mmCIF file of C-alpha atoms in Angstrom:
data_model
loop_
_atom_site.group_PDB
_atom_site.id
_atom_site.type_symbol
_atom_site.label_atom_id
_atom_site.label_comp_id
_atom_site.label_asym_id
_atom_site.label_seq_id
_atom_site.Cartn_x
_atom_site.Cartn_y
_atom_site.Cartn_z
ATOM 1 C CA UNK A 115 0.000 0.000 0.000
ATOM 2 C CA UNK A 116 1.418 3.462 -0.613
ATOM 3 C CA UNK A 117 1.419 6.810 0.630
ATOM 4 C CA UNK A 118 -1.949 7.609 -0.907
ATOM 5 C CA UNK A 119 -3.156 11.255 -0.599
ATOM 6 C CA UNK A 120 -6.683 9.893 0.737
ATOM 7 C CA UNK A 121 -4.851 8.098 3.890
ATOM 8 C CA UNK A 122 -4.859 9.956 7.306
ATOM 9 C CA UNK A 123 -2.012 7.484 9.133
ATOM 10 C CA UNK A 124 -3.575 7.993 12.258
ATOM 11 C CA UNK A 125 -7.145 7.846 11.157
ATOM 12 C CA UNK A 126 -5.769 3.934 10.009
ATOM 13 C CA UNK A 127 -3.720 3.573 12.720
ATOM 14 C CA UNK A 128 -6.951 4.424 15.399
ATOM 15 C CA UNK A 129 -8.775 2.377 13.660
ATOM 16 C CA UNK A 130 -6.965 -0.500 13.314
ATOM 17 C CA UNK A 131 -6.313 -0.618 17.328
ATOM 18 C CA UNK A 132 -9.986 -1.430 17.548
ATOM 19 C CA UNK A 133 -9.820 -4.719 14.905
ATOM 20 C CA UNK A 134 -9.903 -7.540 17.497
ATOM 21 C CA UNK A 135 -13.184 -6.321 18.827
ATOM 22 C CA UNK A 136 -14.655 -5.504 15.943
ATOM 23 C CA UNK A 137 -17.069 -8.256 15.468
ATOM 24 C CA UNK A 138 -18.316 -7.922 19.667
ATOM 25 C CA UNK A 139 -21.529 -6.377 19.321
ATOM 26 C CA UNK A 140 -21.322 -4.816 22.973
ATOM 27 C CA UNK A 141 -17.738 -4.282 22.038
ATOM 28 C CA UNK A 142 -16.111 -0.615 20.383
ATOM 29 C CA UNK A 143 -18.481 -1.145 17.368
ATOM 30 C CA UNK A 144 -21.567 -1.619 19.068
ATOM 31 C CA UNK A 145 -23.279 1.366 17.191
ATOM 32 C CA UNK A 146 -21.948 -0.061 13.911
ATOM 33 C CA UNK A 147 -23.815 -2.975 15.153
ATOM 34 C CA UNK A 148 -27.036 -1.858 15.840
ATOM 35 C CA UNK A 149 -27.031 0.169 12.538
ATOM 36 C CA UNK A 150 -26.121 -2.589 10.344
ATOM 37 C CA UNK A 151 -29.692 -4.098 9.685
ATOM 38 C CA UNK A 152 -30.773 -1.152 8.897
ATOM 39 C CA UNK A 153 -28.288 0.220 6.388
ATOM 40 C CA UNK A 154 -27.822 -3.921 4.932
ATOM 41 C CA UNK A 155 -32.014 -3.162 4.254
ATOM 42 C CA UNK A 156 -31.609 -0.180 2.692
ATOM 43 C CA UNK A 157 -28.299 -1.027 0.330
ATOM 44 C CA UNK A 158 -30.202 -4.203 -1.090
ATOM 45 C CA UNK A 159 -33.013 -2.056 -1.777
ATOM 46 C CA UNK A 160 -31.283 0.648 -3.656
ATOM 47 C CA UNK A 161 -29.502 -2.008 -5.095
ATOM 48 C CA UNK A 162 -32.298 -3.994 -6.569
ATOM 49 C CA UNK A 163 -34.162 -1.167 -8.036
ATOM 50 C CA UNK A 164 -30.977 0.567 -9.680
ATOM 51 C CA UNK A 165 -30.124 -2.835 -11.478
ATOM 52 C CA UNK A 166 -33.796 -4.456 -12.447
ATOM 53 C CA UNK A 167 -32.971 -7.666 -9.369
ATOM 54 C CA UNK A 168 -35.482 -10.044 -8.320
ATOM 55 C CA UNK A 169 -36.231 -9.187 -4.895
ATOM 56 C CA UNK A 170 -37.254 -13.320 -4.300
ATOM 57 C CA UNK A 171 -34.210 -14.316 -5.240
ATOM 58 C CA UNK A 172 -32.147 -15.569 -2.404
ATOM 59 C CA UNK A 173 -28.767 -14.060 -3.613
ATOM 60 C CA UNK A 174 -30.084 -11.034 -5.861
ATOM 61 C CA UNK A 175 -27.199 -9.382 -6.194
ATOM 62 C CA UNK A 176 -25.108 -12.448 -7.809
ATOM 63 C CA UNK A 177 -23.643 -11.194 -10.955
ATOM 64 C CA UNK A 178 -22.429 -8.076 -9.468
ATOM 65 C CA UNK A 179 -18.899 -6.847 -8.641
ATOM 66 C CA UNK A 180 -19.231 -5.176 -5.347
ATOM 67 C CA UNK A 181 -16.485 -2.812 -3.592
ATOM 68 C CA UNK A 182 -17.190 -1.780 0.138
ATOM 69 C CA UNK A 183 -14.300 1.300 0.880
ATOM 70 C CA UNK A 184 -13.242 1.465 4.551
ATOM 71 C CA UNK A 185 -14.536 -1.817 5.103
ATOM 72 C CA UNK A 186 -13.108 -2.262 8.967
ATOM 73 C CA UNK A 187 -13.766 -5.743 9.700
ATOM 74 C CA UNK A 188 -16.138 -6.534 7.195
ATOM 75 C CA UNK A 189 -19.368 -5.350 8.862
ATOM 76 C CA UNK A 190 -21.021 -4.863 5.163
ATOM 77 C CA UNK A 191 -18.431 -6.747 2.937
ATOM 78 C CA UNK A 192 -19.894 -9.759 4.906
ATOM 79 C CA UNK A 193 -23.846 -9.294 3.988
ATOM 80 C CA UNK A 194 -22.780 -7.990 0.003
ATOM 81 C CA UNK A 195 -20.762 -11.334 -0.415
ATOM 82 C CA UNK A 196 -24.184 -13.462 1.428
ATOM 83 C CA UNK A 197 -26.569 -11.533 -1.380
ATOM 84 C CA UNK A 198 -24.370 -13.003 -3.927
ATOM 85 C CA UNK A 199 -22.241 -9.632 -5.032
ATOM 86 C CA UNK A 200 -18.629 -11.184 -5.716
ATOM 87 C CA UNK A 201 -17.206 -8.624 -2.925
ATOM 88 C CA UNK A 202 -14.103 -7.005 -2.869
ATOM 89 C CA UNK A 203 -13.115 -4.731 0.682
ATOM 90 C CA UNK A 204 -10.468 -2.529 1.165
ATOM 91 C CA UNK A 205 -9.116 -0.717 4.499
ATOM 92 C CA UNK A 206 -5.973 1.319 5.133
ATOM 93 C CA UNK A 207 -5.457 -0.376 8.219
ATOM 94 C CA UNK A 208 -3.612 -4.002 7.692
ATOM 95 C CA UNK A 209 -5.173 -4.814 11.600
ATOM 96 C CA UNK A 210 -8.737 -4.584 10.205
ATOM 97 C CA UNK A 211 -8.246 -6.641 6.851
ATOM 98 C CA UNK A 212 -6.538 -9.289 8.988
ATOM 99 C CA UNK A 213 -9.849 -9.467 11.223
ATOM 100 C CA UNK A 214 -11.940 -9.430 8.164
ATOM 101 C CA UNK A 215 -10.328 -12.030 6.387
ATOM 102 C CA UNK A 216 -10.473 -14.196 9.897
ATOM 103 C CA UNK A 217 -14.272 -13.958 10.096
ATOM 104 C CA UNK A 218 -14.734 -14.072 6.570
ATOM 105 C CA UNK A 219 -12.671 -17.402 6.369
ATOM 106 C CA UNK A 220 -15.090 -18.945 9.698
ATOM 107 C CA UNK A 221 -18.455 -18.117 7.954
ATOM 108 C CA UNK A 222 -16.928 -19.777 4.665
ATOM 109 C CA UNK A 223 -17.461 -16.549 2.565
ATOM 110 C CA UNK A 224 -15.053 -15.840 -0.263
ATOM 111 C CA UNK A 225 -14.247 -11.639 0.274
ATOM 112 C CA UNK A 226 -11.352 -10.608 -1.624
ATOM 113 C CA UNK A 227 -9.764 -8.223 1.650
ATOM 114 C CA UNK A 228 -7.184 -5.870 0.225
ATOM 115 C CA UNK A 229 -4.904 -3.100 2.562
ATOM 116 C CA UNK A 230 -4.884 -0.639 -0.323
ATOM 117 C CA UNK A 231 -5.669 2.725 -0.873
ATOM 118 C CA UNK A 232 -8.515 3.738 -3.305
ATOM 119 C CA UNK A 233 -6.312 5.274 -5.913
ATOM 120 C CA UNK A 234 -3.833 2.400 -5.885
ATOM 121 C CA UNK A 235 -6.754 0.198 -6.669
ATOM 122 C CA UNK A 236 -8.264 2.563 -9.010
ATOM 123 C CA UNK A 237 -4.886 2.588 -10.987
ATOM 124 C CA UNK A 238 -5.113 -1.235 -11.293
ATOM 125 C CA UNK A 239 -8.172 -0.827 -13.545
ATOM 126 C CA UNK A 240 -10.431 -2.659 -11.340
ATOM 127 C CA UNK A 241 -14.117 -1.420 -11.989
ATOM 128 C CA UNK A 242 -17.307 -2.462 -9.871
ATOM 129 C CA UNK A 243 -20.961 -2.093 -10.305
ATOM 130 C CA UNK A 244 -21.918 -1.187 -6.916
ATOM 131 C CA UNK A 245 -19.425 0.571 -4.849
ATOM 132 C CA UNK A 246 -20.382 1.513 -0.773
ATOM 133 C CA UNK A 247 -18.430 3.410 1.507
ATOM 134 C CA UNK A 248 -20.158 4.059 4.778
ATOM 135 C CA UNK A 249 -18.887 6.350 7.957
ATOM 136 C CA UNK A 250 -15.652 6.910 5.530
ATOM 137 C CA UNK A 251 -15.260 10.790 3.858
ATOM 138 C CA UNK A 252 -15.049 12.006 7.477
ATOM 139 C CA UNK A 253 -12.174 10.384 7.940
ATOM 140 C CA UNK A 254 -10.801 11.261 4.487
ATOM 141 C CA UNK A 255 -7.187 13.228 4.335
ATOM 142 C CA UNK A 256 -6.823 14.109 0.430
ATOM 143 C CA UNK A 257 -10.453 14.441 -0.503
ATOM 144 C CA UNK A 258 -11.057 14.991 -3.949
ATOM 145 C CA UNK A 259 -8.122 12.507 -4.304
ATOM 146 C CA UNK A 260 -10.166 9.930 -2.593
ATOM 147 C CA UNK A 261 -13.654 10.744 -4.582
ATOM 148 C CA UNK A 262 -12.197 11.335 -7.962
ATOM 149 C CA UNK A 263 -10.662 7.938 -7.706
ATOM 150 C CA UNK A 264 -13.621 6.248 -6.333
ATOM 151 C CA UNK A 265 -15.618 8.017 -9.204
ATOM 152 C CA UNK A 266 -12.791 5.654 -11.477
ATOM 153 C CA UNK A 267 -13.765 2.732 -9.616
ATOM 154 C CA UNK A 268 -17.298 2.674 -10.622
ATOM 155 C CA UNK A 269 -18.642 1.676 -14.189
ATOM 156 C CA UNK A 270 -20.859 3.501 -16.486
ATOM 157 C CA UNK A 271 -24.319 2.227 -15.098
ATOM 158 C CA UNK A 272 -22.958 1.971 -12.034
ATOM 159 C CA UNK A 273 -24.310 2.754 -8.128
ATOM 160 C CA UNK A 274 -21.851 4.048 -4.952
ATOM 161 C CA UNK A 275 -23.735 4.973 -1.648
ATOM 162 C CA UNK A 276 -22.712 6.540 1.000
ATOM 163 C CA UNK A 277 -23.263 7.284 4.647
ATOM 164 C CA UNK A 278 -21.463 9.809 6.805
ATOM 165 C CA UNK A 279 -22.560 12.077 9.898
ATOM 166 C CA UNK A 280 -23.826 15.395 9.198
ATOM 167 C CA UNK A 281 -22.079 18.598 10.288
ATOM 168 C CA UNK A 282 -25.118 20.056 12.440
ATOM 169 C CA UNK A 283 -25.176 21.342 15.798
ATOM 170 C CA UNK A 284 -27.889 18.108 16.485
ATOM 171 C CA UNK A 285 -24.684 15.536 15.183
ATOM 172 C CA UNK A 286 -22.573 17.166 17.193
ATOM 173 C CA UNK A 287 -24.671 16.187 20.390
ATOM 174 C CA UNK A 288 -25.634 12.665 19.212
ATOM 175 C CA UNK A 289 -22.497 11.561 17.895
ATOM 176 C CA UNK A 290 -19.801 13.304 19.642
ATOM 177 C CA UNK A 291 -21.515 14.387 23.113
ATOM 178 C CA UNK A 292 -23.783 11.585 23.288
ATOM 179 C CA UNK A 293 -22.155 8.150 21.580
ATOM 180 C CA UNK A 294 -18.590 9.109 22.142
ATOM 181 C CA UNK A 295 -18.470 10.588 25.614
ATOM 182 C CA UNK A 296 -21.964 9.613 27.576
ATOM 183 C CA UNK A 297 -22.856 6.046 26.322
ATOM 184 C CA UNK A 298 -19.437 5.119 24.803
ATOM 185 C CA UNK A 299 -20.989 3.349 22.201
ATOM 186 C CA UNK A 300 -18.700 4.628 19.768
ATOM 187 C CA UNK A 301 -14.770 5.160 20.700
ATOM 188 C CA UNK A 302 -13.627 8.421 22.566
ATOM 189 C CA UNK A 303 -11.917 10.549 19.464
ATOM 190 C CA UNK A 304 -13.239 8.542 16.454
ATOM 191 C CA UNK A 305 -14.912 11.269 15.144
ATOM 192 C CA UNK A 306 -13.715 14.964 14.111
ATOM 193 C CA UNK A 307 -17.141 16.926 13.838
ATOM 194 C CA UNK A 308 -15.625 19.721 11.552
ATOM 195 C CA UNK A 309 -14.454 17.345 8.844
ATOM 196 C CA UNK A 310 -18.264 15.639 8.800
ATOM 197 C CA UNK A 311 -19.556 16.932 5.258
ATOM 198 C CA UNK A 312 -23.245 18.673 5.073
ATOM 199 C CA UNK A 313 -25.307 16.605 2.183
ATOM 200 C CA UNK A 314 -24.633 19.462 -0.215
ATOM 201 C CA UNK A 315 -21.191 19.489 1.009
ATOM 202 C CA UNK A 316 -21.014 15.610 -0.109
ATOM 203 C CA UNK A 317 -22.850 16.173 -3.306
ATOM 204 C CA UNK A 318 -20.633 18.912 -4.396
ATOM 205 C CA UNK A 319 -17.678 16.559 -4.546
ATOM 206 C CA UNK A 320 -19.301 13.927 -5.922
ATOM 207 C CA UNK A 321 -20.096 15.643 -8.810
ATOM 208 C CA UNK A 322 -17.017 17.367 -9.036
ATOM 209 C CA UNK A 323 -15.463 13.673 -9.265
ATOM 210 C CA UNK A 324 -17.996 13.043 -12.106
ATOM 211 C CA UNK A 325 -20.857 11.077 -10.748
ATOM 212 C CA UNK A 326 -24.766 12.048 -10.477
ATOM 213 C CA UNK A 327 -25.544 12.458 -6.615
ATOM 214 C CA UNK A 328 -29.292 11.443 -5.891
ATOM 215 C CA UNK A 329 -31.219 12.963 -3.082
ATOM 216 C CA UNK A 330 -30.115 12.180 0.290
ATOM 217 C CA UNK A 331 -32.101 9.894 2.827
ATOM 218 C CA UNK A 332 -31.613 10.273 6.761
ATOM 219 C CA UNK A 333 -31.074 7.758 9.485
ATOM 220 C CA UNK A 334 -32.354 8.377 13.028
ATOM 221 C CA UNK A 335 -33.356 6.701 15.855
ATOM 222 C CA UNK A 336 -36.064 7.521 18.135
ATOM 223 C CA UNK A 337 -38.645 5.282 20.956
ATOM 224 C CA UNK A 338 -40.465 2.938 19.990
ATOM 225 C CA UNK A 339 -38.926 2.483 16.324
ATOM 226 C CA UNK A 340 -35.522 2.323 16.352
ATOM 227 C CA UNK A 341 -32.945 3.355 13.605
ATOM 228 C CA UNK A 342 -35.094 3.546 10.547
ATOM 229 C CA UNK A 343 -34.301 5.405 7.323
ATOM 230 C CA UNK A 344 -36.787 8.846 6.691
ATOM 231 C CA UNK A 345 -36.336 12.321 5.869
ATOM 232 C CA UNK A 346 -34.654 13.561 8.856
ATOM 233 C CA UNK A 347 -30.815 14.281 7.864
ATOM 234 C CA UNK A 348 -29.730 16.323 10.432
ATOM 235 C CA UNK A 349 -27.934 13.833 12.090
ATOM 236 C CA UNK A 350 -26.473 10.996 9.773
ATOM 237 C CA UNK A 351 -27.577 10.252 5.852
ATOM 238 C CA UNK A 352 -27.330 8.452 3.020
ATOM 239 C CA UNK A 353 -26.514 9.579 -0.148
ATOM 240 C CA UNK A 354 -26.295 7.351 -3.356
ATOM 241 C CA UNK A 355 -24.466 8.564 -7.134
ATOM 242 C CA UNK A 356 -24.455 7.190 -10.123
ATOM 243 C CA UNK A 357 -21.980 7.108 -13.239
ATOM 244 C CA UNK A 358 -23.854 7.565 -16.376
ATOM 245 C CA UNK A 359 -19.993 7.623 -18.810
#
């Protein structure tokens, strides 16, 4: 792996302190966790309607080449490769990719786990129908680095989605007062809430890197329901892009 431009060392380095608890869902990435139905549920849904799949089918996304950025321990590289996407994950730490290749290898799913950086990838002239990269761009260092070469990543046709915190004064006191500090369900200083990116902020440099941004959906959580997907952004979103050329 090189020096890429998109790597923050210690971003990787925090990060990759955290892989042997990874999969310990009362562990460091309990939120992660509890999100992952949710944002598994959404993905296949985008997913299906973007390509024409057969929701039925057990493993609708077979046929696809699938790419999950940042992929920590495999939270999400794990359900794409189970829907039948042939799944390729990459992480900048080697600590996390070691981890995900470990649980991969115990569930018998075949992930192709790569420590690489997305431009080094990107210059190898790999190319994937669905792309997702979820609580990544925060942790970004060279940005438009890092989304014009996931923009090279993805083929014409193609679908990335995203997921990142918002920069609002209401993230600020979920994520960084609340998750980080009160309930700990997300590590003390894993988050920098001036580098989180507003939806326009996102959708800017997407298209700057060439792709189509789409409107952006919101997860929350609230009594009674849970973390569902609605309109309310103000605290984390998703926001999907195509590549039309």
């Amino acid at each position: 792996m090189s020096a890429a431009a998109s790597i923050n060392p210690d971003e990787a380095a925090f990060f990759g302190k955290l892989a042997a608890d990874w999969w310990n869902p009362k562990g460091t990435s309990a939120m992660l966790h509890r999100i992952t139905p949710v944002r598994v549920a959404y993905i296949r849904g985008l997913a299906l309607a973007h390509f024409g799949l057969d929701a039925k089918s057990r493993r609708p996304l077979a046929g696809l080449a699938a790419l999950d950025v940042g992929c920590g321990a495999g939270l999400m590289a794990e359900p794409l490769a189970r829907m039948g996407a042939a799944t390729t994950a990459i992480d900048a730490a080697p600590e996390n990719i070691e981890a995900a290749k470990a649980h991969a290898e115990a569930g018998g799913l075949s992930i192709d786990y790569q420590c690489i950086a997305v431009e080094d990838l990107a210059a190898t002239g790999a190319r994937y129908d669905l792309i997702t990269c979820l609580e990544v761009v925060e942790h970004v260092a060279g940005r438009d680095a890092f989304f014009a070469a996931l923009a090279g990543l993805l083929k014409p046709g193609g679908l990335a989605i995203f997921s990142t915190p918002n920069r609002t004064p209401a993230s600020w006191a979920v994520v960084i007062a609340g998750a980080e500090h009160i309930t700990r369900t997300i590590p003390k200083g894993a988050h920098d809430w001036n580098r989180f990116f507003t939806p326009a902020e996102l959708a800017e440099a997407l298209a700057h890197a060439g792709l189509n941004p789409q409107e952006p959906a919101g997860l929350s959580w609230r009594p009674g329901k849970g973390f569902h997907i609605g309109s309310d952004v103000s605290v984390n979103y998703f926001l999907s892009a195509t590549r039309t050329a």
